[in-house]
mmCIF file of C-alpha atoms and ligand atoms in Angstrom:
data_model
loop_
_atom_site.group_PDB
_atom_site.id
_atom_site.type_symbol
_atom_site.label_atom_id
_atom_site.label_comp_id
_atom_site.label_asym_id
_atom_site.label_seq_id
_atom_site.Cartn_x
_atom_site.Cartn_y
_atom_site.Cartn_z
ATOM 1 C CA UNK Z 25 -46.430 7.612 71.265
ATOM 2 C CA UNK Z 26 -43.550 5.786 69.683
ATOM 3 C CA UNK Z 27 -42.850 5.900 65.985
ATOM 4 C CA UNK Z 28 -43.712 2.202 65.618
ATOM 5 C CA UNK Z 29 -47.125 2.385 67.380
ATOM 6 C CA UNK Z 30 -48.842 2.336 64.006
ATOM 7 C CA UNK Z 31 -47.318 -1.074 63.284
ATOM 8 C CA UNK Z 32 -48.682 -2.556 66.505
ATOM 9 C CA UNK Z 33 -52.099 -1.123 65.610
ATOM 10 C CA UNK Z 34 -51.939 -2.598 62.109
ATOM 11 C CA UNK Z 35 -50.987 -5.989 63.568
ATOM 12 C CA UNK Z 36 -53.944 -5.847 65.977
ATOM 13 C CA UNK Z 37 -56.204 -5.002 63.050
ATOM 14 C CA UNK Z 38 -54.990 -8.074 61.156
ATOM 15 C CA UNK Z 39 -55.681 -10.280 64.186
ATOM 16 C CA UNK Z 40 -59.216 -8.903 64.539
ATOM 17 C CA UNK Z 41 -59.948 -9.415 60.840
ATOM 18 C CA UNK Z 42 -58.751 -13.037 60.946
ATOM 19 C CA UNK Z 43 -55.915 -12.156 58.570
ATOM 20 C CA UNK Z 44 -52.947 -12.505 60.894
ATOM 21 C CA UNK Z 45 -50.477 -15.200 59.838
ATOM 22 C CA UNK Z 46 -49.611 -17.603 62.635
ATOM 23 C CA UNK Z 47 -46.767 -19.707 61.335
ATOM 24 C CA UNK Z 48 -46.506 -23.242 62.616
ATOM 25 C CA UNK Z 49 -43.103 -24.858 63.226
ATOM 26 C CA UNK Z 50 -42.127 -28.126 61.571
ATOM 27 C CA UNK Z 51 -39.582 -30.476 63.118
ATOM 28 C CA UNK Z 52 -39.481 -33.179 60.444
ATOM 29 C CA UNK Z 53 -38.643 -33.417 56.740
ATOM 30 C CA UNK Z 54 -41.389 -32.608 54.242
ATOM 31 C CA UNK Z 55 -43.611 -35.569 53.379
ATOM 32 C CA UNK Z 56 -47.165 -36.867 53.739
ATOM 33 C CA UNK Z 57 -46.846 -36.602 57.534
ATOM 34 C CA UNK Z 58 -45.069 -33.923 59.534
ATOM 35 C CA UNK Z 59 -44.238 -33.071 63.109
ATOM 36 C CA UNK Z 60 -45.964 -29.700 63.394
ATOM 37 C CA UNK Z 61 -45.872 -27.729 66.637
ATOM 38 C CA UNK Z 62 -44.821 -30.934 68.382
ATOM 39 C CA UNK Z 63 -47.628 -33.082 66.964
ATOM 40 C CA UNK Z 64 -47.930 -35.605 64.095
ATOM 41 C CA UNK Z 65 -50.141 -34.203 61.370
ATOM 42 C CA UNK Z 66 -51.188 -35.093 57.841
ATOM 43 C CA UNK Z 67 -49.580 -32.566 55.495
ATOM 44 C CA UNK Z 68 -52.009 -30.807 53.131
ATOM 45 C CA UNK Z 69 -50.016 -27.572 52.836
ATOM 46 C CA UNK Z 70 -46.818 -28.009 50.934
ATOM 47 C CA UNK Z 71 -45.992 -27.585 47.257
ATOM 48 C CA UNK Z 72 -43.865 -30.730 47.474
ATOM 49 C CA UNK Z 73 -45.975 -32.165 44.644
ATOM 50 C CA UNK Z 74 -43.841 -35.197 43.911
ATOM 51 C CA UNK Z 75 -42.483 -35.908 47.367
ATOM 52 C CA UNK Z 76 -38.964 -35.017 46.215
ATOM 53 C CA UNK Z 77 -38.113 -32.725 49.153
ATOM 54 C CA UNK Z 78 -36.961 -35.719 51.180
ATOM 55 C CA UNK Z 79 -36.362 -38.258 48.405
ATOM 56 C CA UNK Z 80 -33.359 -40.471 49.304
ATOM 57 C CA UNK Z 81 -31.677 -40.044 45.902
ATOM 58 C CA UNK Z 82 -31.962 -36.268 46.108
ATOM 59 C CA UNK Z 83 -30.793 -36.088 49.700
ATOM 60 C CA UNK Z 84 -27.809 -38.283 48.768
ATOM 61 C CA UNK Z 85 -26.928 -35.964 45.861
ATOM 62 C CA UNK Z 86 -27.006 -32.937 48.161
ATOM 63 C CA UNK Z 87 -24.798 -34.674 50.731
ATOM 64 C CA UNK Z 88 -22.302 -35.763 48.058
ATOM 65 C CA UNK Z 89 -22.112 -32.245 46.595
ATOM 66 C CA UNK Z 90 -21.549 -30.777 50.045
ATOM 67 C CA UNK Z 91 -18.499 -33.018 50.322
ATOM 68 C CA UNK Z 92 -17.118 -32.165 46.862
ATOM 69 C CA UNK Z 93 -18.167 -28.498 46.604
ATOM 70 C CA UNK Z 94 -18.855 -27.295 50.149
ATOM 71 C CA UNK Z 95 -21.932 -25.219 50.771
ATOM 72 C CA UNK Z 96 -21.952 -21.529 49.817
ATOM 73 C CA UNK Z 97 -21.047 -20.195 46.363
ATOM 74 C CA UNK Z 98 -18.786 -17.443 47.799
ATOM 75 C CA UNK Z 99 -20.130 -14.491 45.832
ATOM 76 C CA UNK Z 100 -22.292 -13.655 42.853
ATOM 77 C CA UNK Z 101 -21.591 -15.786 39.781
ATOM 78 C CA UNK Z 102 -20.643 -12.920 37.466
ATOM 79 C CA UNK Z 103 -17.892 -11.823 39.856
ATOM 80 C CA UNK Z 104 -16.531 -14.937 41.532
ATOM 81 C CA UNK Z 105 -17.101 -17.461 38.771
ATOM 82 C CA UNK Z 106 -19.821 -20.021 38.608
ATOM 83 C CA UNK Z 107 -19.718 -23.591 39.906
ATOM 84 C CA UNK Z 108 -19.809 -26.418 37.387
ATOM 85 C CA UNK Z 109 -22.921 -27.780 39.153
ATOM 86 C CA UNK Z 110 -24.921 -24.668 38.269
ATOM 87 C CA UNK Z 111 -23.778 -24.811 34.648
ATOM 88 C CA UNK Z 112 -24.641 -28.498 34.411
ATOM 89 C CA UNK Z 113 -28.057 -27.877 35.994
ATOM 90 C CA UNK Z 114 -28.865 -25.155 33.447
ATOM 91 C CA UNK Z 115 -27.888 -27.426 30.553
ATOM 92 C CA UNK Z 116 -29.936 -30.301 31.941
ATOM 93 C CA UNK Z 117 -32.985 -28.100 32.569
ATOM 94 C CA UNK Z 118 -32.813 -26.734 29.013
ATOM 95 C CA UNK Z 119 -32.702 -30.259 27.621
ATOM 96 C CA UNK Z 120 -35.503 -31.453 29.907
ATOM 97 C CA UNK Z 121 -37.729 -28.630 28.750
ATOM 98 C CA UNK Z 122 -36.702 -28.807 25.101
ATOM 99 C CA UNK Z 123 -35.452 -25.222 24.844
ATOM 100 C CA UNK Z 124 -32.173 -23.683 23.683
ATOM 101 C CA UNK Z 125 -31.023 -22.456 27.075
ATOM 102 C CA UNK Z 126 -31.874 -21.971 30.728
ATOM 103 C CA UNK Z 127 -30.612 -19.814 33.581
ATOM 104 C CA UNK Z 128 -31.177 -20.440 37.276
ATOM 105 C CA UNK Z 129 -31.912 -17.962 40.051
ATOM 106 C CA UNK Z 130 -32.149 -18.107 43.840
ATOM 107 C CA UNK Z 131 -35.924 -18.525 43.678
ATOM 108 C CA UNK Z 132 -38.900 -18.241 41.385
ATOM 109 C CA UNK Z 133 -39.568 -14.851 42.936
ATOM 110 C CA UNK Z 134 -36.055 -13.708 42.000
ATOM 111 C CA UNK Z 135 -36.500 -15.115 38.471
ATOM 112 C CA UNK Z 136 -39.487 -12.818 37.895
ATOM 113 C CA UNK Z 137 -37.696 -9.803 39.388
ATOM 114 C CA UNK Z 138 -34.751 -10.535 37.085
ATOM 115 C CA UNK Z 139 -36.643 -11.195 33.904
ATOM 116 C CA UNK Z 140 -39.400 -8.612 33.583
ATOM 117 C CA UNK Z 141 -37.246 -5.477 34.124
ATOM 118 C CA UNK Z 142 -34.642 -6.919 31.725
ATOM 119 C CA UNK Z 143 -37.232 -7.203 28.944
ATOM 120 C CA UNK Z 144 -39.284 -4.017 29.327
ATOM 121 C CA UNK Z 145 -38.734 -0.504 30.677
ATOM 122 C CA UNK Z 146 -40.336 2.934 30.893
ATOM 123 C CA UNK Z 147 -41.207 3.163 27.187
ATOM 124 C CA UNK Z 148 -42.955 -0.204 27.198
ATOM 125 C CA UNK Z 149 -46.242 -1.794 28.236
ATOM 126 C CA UNK Z 150 -47.027 -5.005 30.110
ATOM 127 C CA UNK Z 151 -50.351 -6.813 29.764
ATOM 128 C CA UNK Z 152 -50.765 -8.797 32.964
ATOM 129 C CA UNK Z 153 -53.492 -11.262 33.995
ATOM 130 C CA UNK Z 154 -55.524 -9.717 36.805
ATOM 131 C CA UNK Z 155 -54.773 -12.635 39.148
ATOM 132 C CA UNK Z 156 -51.027 -12.955 38.520
ATOM 133 C CA UNK Z 157 -48.705 -13.942 41.367
ATOM 134 C CA UNK Z 158 -47.197 -11.253 43.608
ATOM 135 C CA UNK Z 159 -43.693 -11.836 42.221
ATOM 136 C CA UNK Z 160 -44.940 -11.075 38.693
ATOM 137 C CA UNK Z 161 -46.664 -7.944 39.950
ATOM 138 C CA UNK Z 162 -43.501 -6.803 41.735
ATOM 139 C CA UNK Z 163 -41.354 -7.579 38.687
ATOM 140 C CA UNK Z 164 -43.733 -5.537 36.537
ATOM 141 C CA UNK Z 165 -43.590 -2.582 38.957
ATOM 142 C CA UNK Z 166 -39.792 -2.716 39.142
ATOM 143 C CA UNK Z 167 -39.538 -2.506 35.359
ATOM 144 C CA UNK Z 168 -41.145 0.950 35.265
ATOM 145 C CA UNK Z 169 -43.286 -0.138 32.291
ATOM 146 C CA UNK Z 170 -46.969 0.773 32.059
ATOM 147 C CA UNK Z 171 -48.957 -2.125 33.551
ATOM 148 C CA UNK Z 172 -52.363 -2.956 32.097
ATOM 149 C CA UNK Z 173 -54.358 -5.785 33.685
ATOM 150 C CA UNK Z 174 -56.551 -7.939 31.467
ATOM 151 C CA UNK Z 175 -59.411 -10.076 32.770
ATOM 152 C CA UNK Z 176 -58.385 -13.387 34.270
ATOM 153 C CA UNK Z 177 -57.683 -16.099 31.666
ATOM 154 C CA UNK Z 178 -59.483 -14.034 29.022
ATOM 155 C CA UNK Z 179 -57.706 -13.794 25.637
ATOM 156 C CA UNK Z 180 -60.492 -11.491 24.314
ATOM 157 C CA UNK Z 181 -59.873 -9.003 27.100
ATOM 158 C CA UNK Z 182 -56.143 -9.259 26.391
ATOM 159 C CA UNK Z 183 -56.679 -8.502 22.706
ATOM 160 C CA UNK Z 184 -58.913 -5.510 23.505
ATOM 161 C CA UNK Z 185 -56.272 -4.062 25.795
ATOM 162 C CA UNK Z 186 -53.512 -4.616 23.249
ATOM 163 C CA UNK Z 187 -55.565 -3.013 20.478
ATOM 164 C CA UNK Z 188 -56.366 0.010 22.613
ATOM 165 C CA UNK Z 189 -52.906 0.599 24.038
ATOM 166 C CA UNK Z 190 -49.964 -1.062 22.293
ATOM 167 C CA UNK Z 191 -49.393 1.630 19.658
ATOM 168 C CA UNK Z 192 -48.513 4.207 22.306
ATOM 169 C CA UNK Z 193 -45.529 2.169 23.484
ATOM 170 C CA UNK Z 194 -42.201 0.862 22.175
ATOM 171 C CA UNK Z 195 -42.645 -2.819 23.083
ATOM 172 C CA UNK Z 196 -45.246 -5.035 24.675
ATOM 173 C CA UNK Z 197 -44.995 -8.028 26.994
ATOM 174 C CA UNK Z 198 -47.812 -10.376 27.965
ATOM 175 C CA UNK Z 199 -47.293 -12.176 31.259
ATOM 176 C CA UNK Z 200 -49.398 -14.820 32.961
ATOM 177 C CA UNK Z 201 -49.192 -17.486 35.625
ATOM 178 C CA UNK Z 202 -49.297 -20.958 34.049
ATOM 179 C CA UNK Z 203 -51.265 -22.617 36.843
ATOM 180 C CA UNK Z 204 -52.948 -20.121 39.168
ATOM 181 C CA UNK Z 205 -51.827 -21.234 42.591
ATOM 182 C CA UNK Z 206 -54.883 -20.263 44.629
ATOM 183 C CA UNK Z 207 -57.531 -21.670 42.269
ATOM 184 C CA UNK Z 208 -55.641 -24.386 40.395
ATOM 185 C CA UNK Z 209 -56.922 -23.266 36.987
ATOM 186 C CA UNK Z 210 -54.659 -23.250 33.918
ATOM 187 C CA UNK Z 211 -53.930 -20.264 31.666
ATOM 188 C CA UNK Z 212 -55.368 -20.664 28.112
ATOM 189 C CA UNK Z 213 -51.872 -20.453 26.681
ATOM 190 C CA UNK Z 214 -52.642 -21.444 23.053
ATOM 191 C CA UNK Z 215 -55.192 -18.616 22.727
ATOM 192 C CA UNK Z 216 -52.907 -16.145 24.506
ATOM 193 C CA UNK Z 217 -50.127 -17.178 22.125
ATOM 194 C CA UNK Z 218 -52.329 -16.478 19.076
ATOM 195 C CA UNK Z 219 -52.956 -12.955 20.356
ATOM 196 C CA UNK Z 220 -49.274 -12.263 21.036
ATOM 197 C CA UNK Z 221 -48.369 -13.593 17.586
ATOM 198 C CA UNK Z 222 -50.931 -11.365 15.894
ATOM 199 C CA UNK Z 223 -49.615 -8.213 17.605
ATOM 200 C CA UNK Z 224 -45.957 -9.252 17.782
ATOM 201 C CA UNK Z 225 -45.541 -8.908 21.544
ATOM 202 C CA UNK Z 226 -43.411 -11.042 23.863
ATOM 203 C CA UNK Z 227 -45.117 -13.866 25.769
ATOM 204 C CA UNK Z 228 -43.954 -14.909 29.233
ATOM 205 C CA UNK Z 229 -45.485 -17.622 31.414
ATOM 206 C CA UNK Z 230 -44.652 -18.262 35.058
ATOM 207 C CA UNK Z 231 -45.131 -21.992 35.399
ATOM 208 C CA UNK Z 232 -44.190 -22.318 39.079
ATOM 209 C CA UNK Z 233 -47.100 -24.687 39.801
ATOM 210 C CA UNK Z 234 -46.869 -26.447 36.433
ATOM 211 C CA UNK Z 235 -43.167 -27.324 36.513
ATOM 212 C CA UNK Z 236 -42.982 -31.013 37.439
ATOM 213 C CA UNK Z 237 -46.788 -31.232 37.322
ATOM 214 C CA UNK Z 238 -48.093 -30.449 33.817
ATOM 215 C CA UNK Z 239 -46.911 -31.886 30.521
ATOM 216 C CA UNK Z 240 -45.168 -35.166 29.776
ATOM 217 C CA UNK Z 241 -43.362 -36.293 32.926
ATOM 218 C CA UNK Z 242 -43.729 -32.802 34.395
ATOM 219 C CA UNK Z 243 -42.121 -30.827 31.556
ATOM 220 C CA UNK Z 244 -44.488 -27.935 32.202
ATOM 221 C CA UNK Z 245 -47.281 -25.942 30.588
ATOM 222 C CA UNK Z 246 -45.571 -25.347 27.233
ATOM 223 C CA UNK Z 247 -45.213 -29.097 26.785
ATOM 224 C CA UNK Z 248 -48.774 -29.633 28.075
ATOM 225 C CA UNK Z 249 -50.143 -27.493 25.223
ATOM 226 C CA UNK Z 250 -47.521 -28.522 22.626
ATOM 227 C CA UNK Z 251 -46.347 -24.913 22.257
ATOM 228 C CA UNK Z 252 -42.623 -25.655 21.986
ATOM 229 C CA UNK Z 253 -40.696 -22.727 20.525
ATOM 230 C CA UNK Z 254 -43.697 -20.393 20.710
ATOM 231 C CA UNK Z 255 -43.497 -19.026 24.248
ATOM 232 C CA UNK Z 256 -40.619 -16.559 24.632
ATOM 233 C CA UNK Z 257 -39.994 -16.935 28.349
ATOM 234 C CA UNK Z 258 -40.915 -19.797 30.651
ATOM 235 C CA UNK Z 259 -40.248 -19.118 34.322
ATOM 236 C CA UNK Z 260 -40.231 -22.030 36.713
ATOM 237 C CA UNK Z 261 -39.393 -22.769 40.299
ATOM 238 C CA UNK Z 262 -37.259 -25.520 41.740
ATOM 239 C CA UNK Z 263 -38.892 -25.113 45.163
ATOM 240 C CA UNK Z 264 -42.226 -26.793 44.453
ATOM 241 C CA UNK Z 265 -42.397 -30.068 42.505
ATOM 242 C CA UNK Z 266 -38.598 -30.196 42.270
ATOM 243 C CA UNK Z 267 -38.514 -30.278 46.052
ATOM 244 C CA UNK Z 268 -35.451 -28.061 46.522
ATOM 245 C CA UNK Z 269 -35.146 -24.282 46.110
ATOM 246 C CA UNK Z 270 -34.349 -21.985 43.188
ATOM 247 C CA UNK Z 271 -35.854 -20.475 40.076
ATOM 248 C CA UNK Z 272 -35.301 -21.028 36.385
ATOM 249 C CA UNK Z 273 -35.918 -19.191 33.135
ATOM 250 C CA UNK Z 274 -36.060 -21.355 30.024
ATOM 251 C CA UNK Z 275 -36.206 -20.024 26.491
ATOM 252 C CA UNK Z 276 -34.118 -18.887 23.567
ATOM 253 C CA UNK Z 277 -30.366 -18.545 24.018
ATOM 254 C CA UNK Z 278 -30.520 -14.830 23.219
ATOM 255 C CA UNK Z 279 -32.930 -14.134 26.082
ATOM 256 C CA UNK Z 280 -30.958 -16.292 28.515
ATOM 257 C CA UNK Z 281 -27.704 -14.583 27.484
ATOM 258 C CA UNK Z 282 -29.360 -11.194 28.053
ATOM 259 C CA UNK Z 283 -30.481 -12.248 31.553
ATOM 260 C CA UNK Z 284 -26.902 -13.232 32.397
ATOM 261 C CA UNK Z 285 -25.906 -9.672 31.492
ATOM 262 C CA UNK Z 286 -28.876 -7.719 32.841
ATOM 263 C CA UNK Z 287 -30.834 -9.833 35.339
ATOM 264 C CA UNK Z 288 -30.243 -7.903 38.557
ATOM 265 C CA UNK Z 289 -30.834 -10.764 41.042
ATOM 266 C CA UNK Z 290 -28.308 -12.740 38.958
ATOM 267 C CA UNK Z 291 -25.742 -9.931 39.012
ATOM 268 C CA UNK Z 292 -26.208 -8.694 42.573
ATOM 269 C CA UNK Z 293 -27.154 -11.738 44.668
ATOM 270 C CA UNK Z 294 -25.378 -15.051 45.200
ATOM 271 C CA UNK Z 295 -26.608 -18.245 43.582
ATOM 272 C CA UNK Z 296 -28.366 -21.173 45.225
ATOM 273 C CA UNK Z 297 -25.887 -23.342 47.127
ATOM 274 C CA UNK Z 298 -23.903 -26.240 45.632
ATOM 275 C CA UNK Z 299 -26.014 -28.904 47.428
ATOM 276 C CA UNK Z 300 -29.156 -27.167 46.126
ATOM 277 C CA UNK Z 301 -27.869 -27.358 42.547
ATOM 278 C CA UNK Z 302 -26.869 -31.012 42.934
ATOM 279 C CA UNK Z 303 -30.242 -31.860 44.470
ATOM 280 C CA UNK Z 304 -32.011 -30.194 41.527
ATOM 281 C CA UNK Z 305 -29.861 -32.228 39.114
ATOM 282 C CA UNK Z 306 -30.972 -35.408 40.899
ATOM 283 C CA UNK Z 307 -34.590 -34.235 40.576
ATOM 284 C CA UNK Z 308 -34.145 -33.866 36.796
ATOM 285 C CA UNK Z 309 -32.704 -37.407 36.711
ATOM 286 C CA UNK Z 310 -35.774 -38.770 38.498
ATOM 287 C CA UNK Z 311 -38.227 -36.900 36.264
ATOM 288 C CA UNK Z 312 -36.440 -38.108 33.122
ATOM 289 C CA UNK Z 313 -36.354 -41.708 34.337
ATOM 290 C CA UNK Z 314 -40.073 -42.181 34.892
ATOM 291 C CA UNK Z 315 -43.452 -40.454 34.874
ATOM 292 C CA UNK Z 316 -44.593 -42.563 37.823
ATOM 293 C CA UNK Z 317 -44.552 -39.776 40.445
ATOM 294 C CA UNK Z 318 -46.321 -37.304 38.168
ATOM 295 C CA UNK Z 319 -48.961 -39.919 37.348
ATOM 296 C CA UNK Z 320 -49.492 -40.688 41.031
ATOM 297 C CA UNK Z 321 -49.845 -36.985 41.841
ATOM 298 C CA UNK Z 322 -52.673 -36.612 39.321
ATOM 299 C CA UNK Z 323 -54.370 -39.814 40.434
ATOM 300 C CA UNK Z 324 -54.264 -38.623 44.055
ATOM 301 C CA UNK Z 325 -55.575 -35.197 43.063
ATOM 302 C CA UNK Z 326 -58.541 -36.669 41.177
ATOM 303 C CA UNK Z 327 -59.337 -39.045 44.034
ATOM 304 C CA UNK Z 328 -59.299 -36.368 46.727
ATOM 305 C CA UNK Z 329 -61.258 -33.811 44.701
ATOM 306 C CA UNK Z 330 -63.971 -36.345 43.865
ATOM 307 C CA UNK Z 331 -64.200 -37.288 47.546
ATOM 308 C CA UNK Z 332 -64.571 -33.663 48.622
ATOM 309 C CA UNK Z 333 -67.241 -32.976 46.015
ATOM 310 C CA UNK Z 334 -69.143 -36.051 47.159
ATOM 311 C CA UNK Z 335 -69.077 -34.658 50.700
ATOM 312 C CA UNK Z 336 -70.642 -31.455 49.368
ATOM 313 C CA UNK Z 337 -67.654 -29.100 49.459
ATOM 314 C CA UNK Z 338 -67.141 -26.421 46.826
ATOM 315 C CA UNK Z 339 -63.705 -27.066 45.314
ATOM 316 C CA UNK Z 340 -63.816 -24.152 42.899
ATOM 317 C CA UNK Z 341 -62.498 -24.256 39.343
ATOM 318 C CA UNK Z 342 -59.321 -26.257 39.794
ATOM 319 C CA UNK Z 343 -58.002 -28.261 36.832
ATOM 320 C CA UNK Z 344 -54.923 -29.488 38.703
ATOM 321 C CA UNK Z 345 -54.146 -31.361 41.945
ATOM 322 C CA UNK Z 346 -54.469 -28.047 43.823
ATOM 323 C CA UNK Z 347 -57.771 -28.346 45.707
ATOM 324 C CA UNK Z 348 -59.231 -25.096 47.050
ATOM 325 C CA UNK Z 349 -62.021 -25.575 49.573
ATOM 326 C CA UNK Z 350 -64.063 -22.405 49.256
ATOM 327 C CA UNK Z 351 -65.343 -21.099 52.601
ATOM 328 C CA UNK Z 352 -66.021 -17.386 52.072
ATOM 329 C CA UNK Z 353 -65.099 -15.316 55.097
ATOM 330 C CA UNK Z 354 -61.602 -15.429 56.560
ATOM 331 C CA UNK Z 355 -62.570 -16.103 60.224
ATOM 332 C CA UNK Z 356 -64.510 -19.244 59.167
ATOM 333 C CA UNK Z 357 -61.545 -20.448 57.116
ATOM 334 C CA UNK Z 358 -59.228 -19.875 60.079
ATOM 335 C CA UNK Z 359 -61.580 -21.729 62.442
ATOM 336 C CA UNK Z 360 -61.831 -24.586 59.946
ATOM 337 C CA UNK Z 361 -58.051 -24.831 59.764
ATOM 338 C CA UNK Z 362 -57.688 -24.876 63.577
ATOM 339 C CA UNK Z 363 -60.338 -27.591 63.895
ATOM 340 C CA UNK Z 364 -58.653 -29.663 61.186
ATOM 341 C CA UNK Z 365 -55.397 -29.388 63.093
ATOM 342 C CA UNK Z 366 -57.157 -30.745 66.195
ATOM 343 C CA UNK Z 367 -58.125 -33.695 63.957
ATOM 344 C CA UNK Z 368 -54.466 -34.159 62.981
ATOM 345 C CA UNK Z 369 -54.654 -32.467 59.580
ATOM 346 C CA UNK Z 370 -52.359 -29.557 58.687
ATOM 347 C CA UNK Z 371 -54.145 -27.418 56.078
ATOM 348 C CA UNK Z 372 -53.817 -23.670 56.240
ATOM 349 C CA UNK Z 373 -56.486 -21.110 55.568
ATOM 350 C CA UNK Z 374 -55.757 -18.458 52.965
ATOM 351 C CA UNK Z 375 -57.352 -15.029 53.043
ATOM 352 C CA UNK Z 376 -56.918 -11.502 51.751
ATOM 353 C CA UNK Z 377 -54.590 -10.233 50.258
ATOM 354 C CA UNK Z 378 -53.440 -13.611 48.913
ATOM 355 C CA UNK Z 379 -56.990 -14.159 47.600
ATOM 356 C CA UNK Z 380 -59.756 -11.547 47.098
ATOM 357 C CA UNK Z 381 -61.912 -10.412 50.067
ATOM 358 C CA UNK Z 382 -64.773 -12.833 50.776
ATOM 359 C CA UNK Z 383 -63.015 -15.674 48.941
ATOM 360 C CA UNK Z 384 -61.164 -17.171 51.875
ATOM 361 C CA UNK Z 385 -60.492 -20.841 51.603
ATOM 362 C CA UNK Z 386 -58.464 -23.788 52.743
ATOM 363 C CA UNK Z 387 -56.148 -24.829 49.992
ATOM 364 C CA UNK Z 388 -55.355 -28.520 50.038
ATOM 365 C CA UNK Z 389 -52.120 -29.412 48.314
ATOM 366 C CA UNK Z 390 -52.161 -33.009 47.177
ATOM 367 C CA UNK Z 391 -48.860 -34.792 46.622
ATOM 368 C CA UNK Z 392 -47.509 -38.029 45.215
ATOM 369 C CA UNK Z 393 -46.186 -38.545 48.750
ATOM 370 C CA UNK Z 394 -49.756 -39.261 49.928
ATOM 371 C CA UNK Z 395 -51.139 -42.789 50.001
ATOM 372 C CA UNK Z 396 -54.846 -43.550 49.546
ATOM 373 C CA UNK Z 397 -55.187 -44.160 53.305
ATOM 374 C CA UNK Z 398 -53.819 -40.646 53.966
ATOM 375 C CA UNK Z 399 -56.331 -39.109 51.584
ATOM 376 C CA UNK Z 400 -59.183 -41.074 53.177
ATOM 377 C CA UNK Z 401 -58.111 -39.849 56.604
ATOM 378 C CA UNK Z 402 -58.063 -36.288 55.292
ATOM 379 C CA UNK Z 403 -61.530 -36.660 53.785
ATOM 380 C CA UNK Z 404 -62.898 -37.974 57.077
ATOM 381 C CA UNK Z 405 -61.461 -34.974 58.957
ATOM 382 C CA UNK Z 406 -62.962 -32.532 56.423
ATOM 383 C CA UNK Z 407 -66.340 -34.257 56.746
ATOM 384 C CA UNK Z 408 -66.280 -34.027 60.544
ATOM 385 C CA UNK Z 409 -65.186 -30.360 60.725
ATOM 386 C CA UNK Z 410 -67.423 -29.383 57.797
ATOM 387 C CA UNK Z 411 -70.487 -30.755 59.582
ATOM 388 C CA UNK Z 412 -69.507 -29.198 62.897
ATOM 389 C CA UNK Z 413 -69.132 -25.752 61.314
ATOM 390 C CA UNK Z 414 -72.223 -26.097 59.141
ATOM 391 C CA UNK Z 415 -70.331 -25.949 55.837
ATOM 392 C CA UNK Z 416 -71.736 -29.288 54.643
ATOM 393 C CA UNK Z 417 -74.522 -31.434 55.993
HETATM 394 C C1 PLP Y 27 -44.540 -19.979 44.231
HETATM 395 C C2 PLP Y 27 -44.528 -19.076 43.091
HETATM 396 C C3 PLP Y 27 -43.419 -18.269 42.838
HETATM 397 C C4 PLP Y 27 -42.263 -18.195 43.792
HETATM 398 O O1 PLP Y 27 -41.435 -19.309 43.723
HETATM 399 P P1 PLP Y 27 -40.274 -19.453 44.786
HETATM 400 O O2 PLP Y 27 -39.293 -20.348 44.128
HETATM 401 O O3 PLP Y 27 -40.859 -20.014 46.026
HETATM 402 O O4 PLP Y 27 -39.720 -18.086 44.997
HETATM 403 C C5 PLP Y 27 -43.416 -17.495 41.697
HETATM 404 N N1 PLP Y 27 -44.467 -17.495 40.851
HETATM 405 C C6 PLP Y 27 -45.551 -18.243 41.072
HETATM 406 C C7 PLP Y 27 -46.669 -18.215 40.091
HETATM 407 C C8 PLP Y 27 -45.630 -19.052 42.194
HETATM 408 O O5 PLP Y 27 -46.706 -19.787 42.414
#
């Protein structure tokens, strides 16, 4: 017996349950088509909603910044000073989103780990949507606050929990995903806001899948619902629609200033690189110039979803271009994904613990990078595999 035998056993268990992650290798830039494990495949996996990950203007900005600023930031910003590119990016993001201030982090995950423990601690309570993203859950745990889950997208359940519990704590925070990444449904933010206003608790939304997707020209969920100035903290990511990497918190200047003083991933981990920051700035330029990419994303999403429904697939409750294809058990979803790959379509299966047991699915991520012909090819592959596996007839 070695002291790591248990790990090998756990790994075997995952393989038997159809829950083992086999990660494919990509040898091309992100886009509608990829070279995956040595083969050309239609890309239905990435969060590159607007096709910006390999956009020529963004690539050029990253190359130029590498020449003027080098690559790495040297050390954490609070110790070694911060590059002008990061400062400019934060100002531009704040203006884009119509808030007082913004602060960037290494990732959306880091933004949640920075923000939640800075706002609440042991004497406080967090009301968290039952289906919130793992980085929200981890941020909540790190804070030491009492965590109370309310039913998914249910303002009534939220209010009941607040009524029953808030008085025993110093402060309350309500936190929700904006767009739920596995189902593509949207948080009922106006109703959640009314509850937080009534009980005077902070409201935080993690808009990772709404940034660059929802709202006018991709300004996010707060813009989508016209809630400017009413949501205390808006977390976003620069790694999905923005096509680069990084996280952002947008809100009042007092909260952003506090995160610069107390956000631990800000204080104890180096910033995104200079080319990352410059690439994100170029992404803001593109989003401000035109809504064309955002419009195309939504048009593509509607087209593909309608096609799948016509074929008889269950695409769940999505209200966004995210298209879950509900299959049930994880081994079926894995088989479906392998068969799609044989048909030249790269679409990964998603099972427990990313989604609940028995709710395994293939999640198709539609992008503005896709053309109609790509979507038609994808639909044909789904039809063929779906019939073969008896999912549709
Ligand atoms: C993807 C995602 C994140 C993580 O973003 P990264 O920038 O990739 O770290 C955080 N929250 C939600 C809701 C997400 O969907």
